[in-house]
């Protein structure tokens, strides 16, 4: 929201001549501290927030280094501030490893999460195994052992119970996964399409069939996905937004190549989906 206030009676004439700052300064009214000015004009302006820029290798390295800054508890933040995620010697290797294992990929200078990476993120997001603060509390404990304030055995016990907890969490997860409904894959014919938060995809690695749920600004419902993979088309989807910002309605249809495209109500033309 923007606003501007101009003092009544002392309105500053905008200098058309390019006289430099000095002239403008000399034409400013004298204002005293505590003086009450009346508002003669206020506007509301609309702006859109921009998404955070994608990480580059450099910004990701620095985010890993400074990972402790967003940690709430003081002592853990301090412990993490000294280490972040990884060490100067290992951070670059961690990124290489994530690329090698296909969790992230390079696109020019940017680093982009892959579908696999996003799927793993969705799964472990709020699980203990993904808790970066853990590094901080371990560093704290190790420092306490070094200072003779904590027995090494106690730390080892803690690690044992931690491993127990994350294993339980992950085992629970695989039974949750089993109970997820799966649908017949239109491409390979197997009962193997799972619907996830951002994508519906076939679990057979060699198949590769997938449909993103975010299409031109709308989110495909599970029913939409079911229709698309079982009958090859969704009902008319309303409120889609083209790249040029135009609203349109269309159905999503599955082509022979198992890629999606739009089919418009008047069927005058087809436009490639994503
Ligand atoms: Zn398949």
Tab-separated table of C-alpha atoms and ligand atoms in Angstrom:
chain	number	residue	atom	x	y	z
A	1	UNK	CA	0.000	0.000	0.000
A	2	UNK	CA	1.409	3.376	-0.888
A	3	UNK	CA	0.453	6.798	0.384
A	4	UNK	CA	1.562	10.304	-0.091
A	5	UNK	CA	0.927	13.376	1.938
A	6	UNK	CA	1.443	16.901	0.842
A	7	UNK	CA	1.325	19.744	3.268
A	8	UNK	CA	-1.526	22.120	2.564
A	9	UNK	CA	-0.519	25.633	1.620
A	10	UNK	CA	3.120	24.731	1.527
A	11	UNK	CA	2.826	22.447	-1.474
A	12	UNK	CA	6.109	21.993	-3.180
A	13	UNK	CA	6.210	22.962	-6.817
A	14	UNK	CA	7.804	20.214	-8.805
A	15	UNK	CA	10.786	21.675	-10.519
A	16	UNK	CA	10.667	20.937	-14.208
A	17	UNK	CA	14.117	22.341	-14.776
A	18	UNK	CA	16.946	20.003	-13.986
A	19	UNK	CA	18.595	22.246	-11.483
A	20	UNK	CA	19.930	19.413	-9.354
A	21	UNK	CA	19.190	18.513	-5.749
A	22	UNK	CA	20.279	21.841	-4.307
A	23	UNK	CA	17.401	23.809	-5.819
A	24	UNK	CA	14.808	21.209	-4.743
A	25	UNK	CA	16.183	21.207	-1.207
A	26	UNK	CA	15.926	24.991	-0.977
A	27	UNK	CA	12.274	24.840	-2.073
A	28	UNK	CA	11.242	22.354	0.632
A	29	UNK	CA	9.033	23.906	3.337
A	30	UNK	CA	10.331	24.356	6.853
A	31	UNK	CA	9.050	21.562	9.022
A	32	UNK	CA	9.361	21.322	12.754
A	33	UNK	CA	9.331	18.218	14.890
A	34	UNK	CA	5.895	17.336	16.204
A	35	UNK	CA	4.097	19.519	13.660
A	36	UNK	CA	0.716	18.101	12.642
A	37	UNK	CA	0.175	18.011	8.906
A	38	UNK	CA	-3.157	17.389	7.220
A	39	UNK	CA	-3.399	14.636	4.658
A	40	UNK	CA	-4.738	15.884	1.335
A	41	UNK	CA	-4.317	12.778	-0.733
A	42	UNK	CA	-3.997	9.028	-0.204
A	43	UNK	CA	-3.973	6.238	-2.778
A	44	UNK	CA	-4.047	2.506	-2.511
A	45	UNK	CA	-1.792	0.911	-5.078
A	46	UNK	CA	-1.800	-2.771	-5.909
A	47	UNK	CA	1.316	-4.840	-6.272
A	48	UNK	CA	1.970	-8.511	-6.517
A	49	UNK	CA	4.479	-10.298	-4.330
A	50	UNK	CA	7.126	-12.159	-6.235
A	51	UNK	CA	8.105	-15.713	-5.392
A	52	UNK	CA	11.529	-16.116	-3.824
A	53	UNK	CA	14.146	-16.388	-6.562
A	54	UNK	CA	15.440	-19.875	-7.283
A	55	UNK	CA	18.655	-20.838	-5.557
A	56	UNK	CA	21.885	-20.698	-7.479
A	57	UNK	CA	24.792	-22.810	-6.328
A	58	UNK	CA	26.222	-19.750	-4.526
A	59	UNK	CA	22.999	-18.776	-2.724
A	60	UNK	CA	22.300	-22.404	-1.804
A	61	UNK	CA	25.791	-22.751	-0.316
A	62	UNK	CA	25.238	-19.618	1.710
A	63	UNK	CA	21.749	-20.771	2.793
A	64	UNK	CA	23.304	-24.033	4.024
A	65	UNK	CA	25.999	-22.105	5.831
A	66	UNK	CA	23.427	-19.836	7.493
A	67	UNK	CA	20.778	-22.498	8.059
A	68	UNK	CA	20.815	-21.847	11.811
A	69	UNK	CA	19.539	-18.307	11.503
A	70	UNK	CA	15.905	-19.312	11.295
A	71	UNK	CA	16.137	-21.661	14.266
A	72	UNK	CA	14.082	-20.311	17.145
A	73	UNK	CA	15.828	-21.608	20.262
A	74	UNK	CA	18.837	-19.508	21.135
A	75	UNK	CA	21.328	-22.185	22.132
A	76	UNK	CA	20.562	-24.376	19.122
A	77	UNK	CA	20.803	-21.379	16.835
A	78	UNK	CA	24.202	-20.630	18.278
A	79	UNK	CA	25.307	-24.219	17.806
A	80	UNK	CA	24.054	-24.234	14.227
A	81	UNK	CA	25.429	-20.803	13.439
A	82	UNK	CA	28.858	-22.293	13.776
A	83	UNK	CA	28.193	-25.226	11.510
A	84	UNK	CA	25.062	-24.677	9.396
A	85	UNK	CA	24.285	-27.688	7.232
A	86	UNK	CA	27.502	-29.502	6.411
A	87	UNK	CA	30.953	-27.962	6.694
A	88	UNK	CA	32.846	-25.736	4.233
A	89	UNK	CA	34.549	-28.913	3.019
A	90	UNK	CA	31.380	-30.945	2.497
A	91	UNK	CA	28.671	-28.459	1.414
A	92	UNK	CA	29.592	-28.453	-2.286
A	93	UNK	CA	29.741	-32.263	-2.211
A	94	UNK	CA	26.289	-32.447	-0.635
A	95	UNK	CA	24.903	-30.446	-3.568
A	96	UNK	CA	26.737	-32.686	-6.075
A	97	UNK	CA	25.338	-35.751	-4.337
A	98	UNK	CA	21.776	-34.379	-4.504
A	99	UNK	CA	22.247	-33.776	-8.232
A	100	UNK	CA	23.756	-37.232	-8.731
A	101	UNK	CA	20.790	-38.834	-6.950
A	102	UNK	CA	18.371	-36.766	-9.009
A	103	UNK	CA	16.830	-34.750	-6.168
A	104	UNK	CA	17.840	-31.430	-7.731
A	105	UNK	CA	19.146	-30.393	-11.125
A	106	UNK	CA	21.004	-27.465	-12.598
A	107	UNK	CA	19.196	-25.232	-15.057
A	108	UNK	CA	21.680	-22.629	-16.265
A	109	UNK	CA	22.661	-20.947	-13.011
A	110	UNK	CA	19.580	-21.990	-11.056
A	111	UNK	CA	19.146	-25.088	-8.974
A	112	UNK	CA	15.717	-26.680	-9.370
A	113	UNK	CA	14.165	-29.496	-7.362
A	114	UNK	CA	13.247	-32.539	-9.457
A	115	UNK	CA	9.923	-34.356	-9.169
A	116	UNK	CA	11.665	-37.019	-7.161
A	117	UNK	CA	13.147	-34.363	-4.904
A	118	UNK	CA	9.749	-32.739	-4.373
A	119	UNK	CA	8.139	-36.122	-3.710
A	120	UNK	CA	10.758	-36.910	-1.053
A	121	UNK	CA	10.290	-33.433	0.395
A	122	UNK	CA	6.520	-33.972	0.645
A	123	UNK	CA	7.121	-37.207	2.507
A	124	UNK	CA	9.830	-36.228	4.997
A	125	UNK	CA	9.036	-32.515	5.254
A	126	UNK	CA	7.825	-32.621	8.857
A	127	UNK	CA	9.571	-35.803	9.934
A	128	UNK	CA	12.419	-35.926	12.422
A	129	UNK	CA	14.869	-37.188	9.814
A	130	UNK	CA	14.543	-33.868	7.930
A	131	UNK	CA	15.010	-31.718	11.006
A	132	UNK	CA	18.095	-29.588	10.398
A	133	UNK	CA	18.074	-28.338	13.992
A	134	UNK	CA	19.187	-31.832	14.932
A	135	UNK	CA	22.678	-30.901	13.711
A	136	UNK	CA	22.581	-28.002	16.138
A	137	UNK	CA	21.606	-30.088	19.146
A	138	UNK	CA	24.233	-32.694	18.290
A	139	UNK	CA	26.884	-29.999	18.040
A	140	UNK	CA	25.754	-28.723	21.457
A	141	UNK	CA	26.014	-32.210	22.928
A	142	UNK	CA	29.438	-32.815	21.382
A	143	UNK	CA	30.668	-29.526	22.802
A	144	UNK	CA	29.321	-30.542	26.220
A	145	UNK	CA	31.153	-33.884	25.987
A	146	UNK	CA	34.352	-32.051	25.030
A	147	UNK	CA	33.938	-29.782	28.056
A	148	UNK	CA	33.348	-32.794	30.304
A	149	UNK	CA	29.782	-31.738	31.071
A	150	UNK	CA	28.148	-34.717	29.422
A	151	UNK	CA	29.001	-38.399	29.272
A	152	UNK	CA	29.650	-39.785	25.805
A	153	UNK	CA	27.465	-42.786	26.684
A	154	UNK	CA	24.494	-40.544	27.276
A	155	UNK	CA	24.934	-39.031	23.791
A	156	UNK	CA	25.171	-42.518	22.286
A	157	UNK	CA	21.941	-43.496	24.074
A	158	UNK	CA	20.286	-40.419	22.611
A	159	UNK	CA	21.433	-41.391	19.112
A	160	UNK	CA	20.103	-44.914	19.635
A	161	UNK	CA	16.672	-43.690	20.579
A	162	UNK	CA	16.755	-41.128	17.722
A	163	UNK	CA	17.479	-43.883	15.208
A	164	UNK	CA	14.632	-45.902	16.732
A	165	UNK	CA	12.231	-42.980	16.368
A	166	UNK	CA	13.066	-42.141	12.760
A	167	UNK	CA	12.855	-45.815	11.777
A	168	UNK	CA	9.415	-46.048	13.384
A	169	UNK	CA	8.331	-42.885	11.591
A	170	UNK	CA	9.576	-44.131	8.240
A	171	UNK	CA	8.099	-47.614	8.672
A	172	UNK	CA	4.760	-46.051	9.536
A	173	UNK	CA	5.095	-44.008	6.386
A	174	UNK	CA	5.491	-47.043	4.138
A	175	UNK	CA	2.307	-48.584	5.570
A	176	UNK	CA	0.527	-45.257	5.001
A	177	UNK	CA	1.808	-45.313	1.421
A	178	UNK	CA	0.446	-48.795	0.870
A	179	UNK	CA	-3.034	-47.676	1.774
A	180	UNK	CA	-2.954	-44.793	-0.728
A	181	UNK	CA	-5.367	-45.417	-3.578
A	182	UNK	CA	-3.624	-46.262	-6.808
A	183	UNK	CA	-5.091	-46.030	-10.277
A	184	UNK	CA	-4.577	-47.868	-13.506
A	185	UNK	CA	-1.834	-46.239	-15.556
A	186	UNK	CA	-3.072	-45.287	-19.047
A	187	UNK	CA	0.444	-45.740	-20.411
A	188	UNK	CA	1.742	-49.005	-18.979
A	189	UNK	CA	-1.612	-50.449	-17.918
A	190	UNK	CA	-0.503	-51.338	-14.396
A	191	UNK	CA	-2.317	-50.434	-11.213
A	192	UNK	CA	0.359	-47.955	-10.253
A	193	UNK	CA	-0.632	-44.285	-10.571
A	194	UNK	CA	-0.487	-42.436	-7.268
A	195	UNK	CA	-1.971	-38.976	-6.789
A	196	UNK	CA	0.298	-36.699	-4.779
A	197	UNK	CA	0.060	-33.061	-3.710
A	198	UNK	CA	1.705	-31.669	-6.829
A	199	UNK	CA	1.705	-34.481	-9.325
A	200	UNK	CA	-0.045	-37.694	-10.278
A	201	UNK	CA	2.460	-40.221	-11.469
A	202	UNK	CA	3.067	-43.828	-12.293
A	203	UNK	CA	5.282	-45.574	-9.754
A	204	UNK	CA	6.932	-47.709	-12.385
A	205	UNK	CA	10.278	-46.098	-12.939
A	206	UNK	CA	10.524	-47.093	-16.564
A	207	UNK	CA	7.023	-45.829	-17.384
A	208	UNK	CA	7.407	-42.161	-16.566
A	209	UNK	CA	3.732	-41.266	-16.921
A	210	UNK	CA	2.880	-38.159	-14.933
A	211	UNK	CA	0.487	-35.224	-14.845
A	212	UNK	CA	1.182	-32.061	-12.897
A	213	UNK	CA	-1.774	-30.983	-10.798
A	214	UNK	CA	-1.078	-27.291	-11.219
A	215	UNK	CA	-2.393	-26.292	-14.648
A	216	UNK	CA	-2.591	-22.670	-15.786
A	217	UNK	CA	-3.234	-21.367	-12.316
A	218	UNK	CA	-5.707	-23.994	-11.107
A	219	UNK	CA	-5.201	-27.124	-9.068
A	220	UNK	CA	-6.606	-30.349	-10.523
A	221	UNK	CA	-8.796	-32.203	-8.033
A	222	UNK	CA	-8.412	-35.935	-7.490
A	223	UNK	CA	-11.650	-36.399	-9.436
A	224	UNK	CA	-10.172	-34.413	-12.354
A	225	UNK	CA	-7.102	-36.655	-12.351
A	226	UNK	CA	-9.198	-39.810	-12.127
A	227	UNK	CA	-11.289	-38.670	-15.098
A	228	UNK	CA	-8.190	-37.783	-17.064
A	229	UNK	CA	-6.422	-41.097	-16.566
A	230	UNK	CA	-9.486	-43.319	-16.840
A	231	UNK	CA	-11.409	-41.665	-19.690
A	232	UNK	CA	-8.681	-39.481	-21.193
A	233	UNK	CA	-10.442	-36.185	-20.485
A	234	UNK	CA	-11.550	-33.944	-17.654
A	235	UNK	CA	-14.812	-32.000	-17.513
A	236	UNK	CA	-14.557	-28.362	-18.617
A	237	UNK	CA	-12.136	-26.653	-16.235
A	238	UNK	CA	-13.039	-23.084	-15.464
A	239	UNK	CA	-10.855	-20.122	-14.617
A	240	UNK	CA	-7.667	-21.245	-16.338
A	241	UNK	CA	-5.189	-18.437	-17.009
A	242	UNK	CA	-3.028	-18.348	-20.122
A	243	UNK	CA	0.587	-17.212	-20.084
A	244	UNK	CA	-0.617	-13.878	-21.461
A	245	UNK	CA	-2.915	-13.555	-18.436
A	246	UNK	CA	-6.173	-14.302	-20.262
A	247	UNK	CA	-8.822	-16.392	-18.530
A	248	UNK	CA	-10.216	-19.360	-20.404
A	249	UNK	CA	-12.213	-22.551	-19.908
A	250	UNK	CA	-11.137	-25.834	-21.447
A	251	UNK	CA	-10.888	-29.524	-20.779
A	252	UNK	CA	-7.626	-31.296	-20.325
A	253	UNK	CA	-7.258	-34.278	-22.624
A	254	UNK	CA	-4.659	-37.003	-22.765
A	255	UNK	CA	-2.998	-37.371	-26.154
A	256	UNK	CA	-1.660	-40.512	-27.799
A	257	UNK	CA	1.760	-39.625	-26.450
A	258	UNK	CA	0.260	-39.454	-22.918
A	259	UNK	CA	0.967	-35.728	-22.767
A	260	UNK	CA	-1.870	-33.406	-21.832
A	261	UNK	CA	-3.350	-30.702	-24.046
A	262	UNK	CA	-6.351	-28.427	-23.854
A	263	UNK	CA	-9.547	-28.951	-25.751
A	264	UNK	CA	-11.671	-25.847	-25.997
A	265	UNK	CA	-15.441	-25.799	-25.887
A	266	UNK	CA	-15.729	-24.489	-29.460
A	267	UNK	CA	-12.959	-26.905	-30.554
A	268	UNK	CA	-11.466	-24.246	-32.814
A	269	UNK	CA	-7.963	-24.916	-31.695
A	270	UNK	CA	-5.791	-26.915	-29.385
A	271	UNK	CA	-3.187	-25.563	-27.110
A	272	UNK	CA	-0.428	-27.563	-25.559
A	273	UNK	CA	-0.720	-28.123	-21.818
A	274	UNK	CA	2.234	-28.887	-19.604
B	1	LIG	ZN1	2.730	-46.481	-15.932
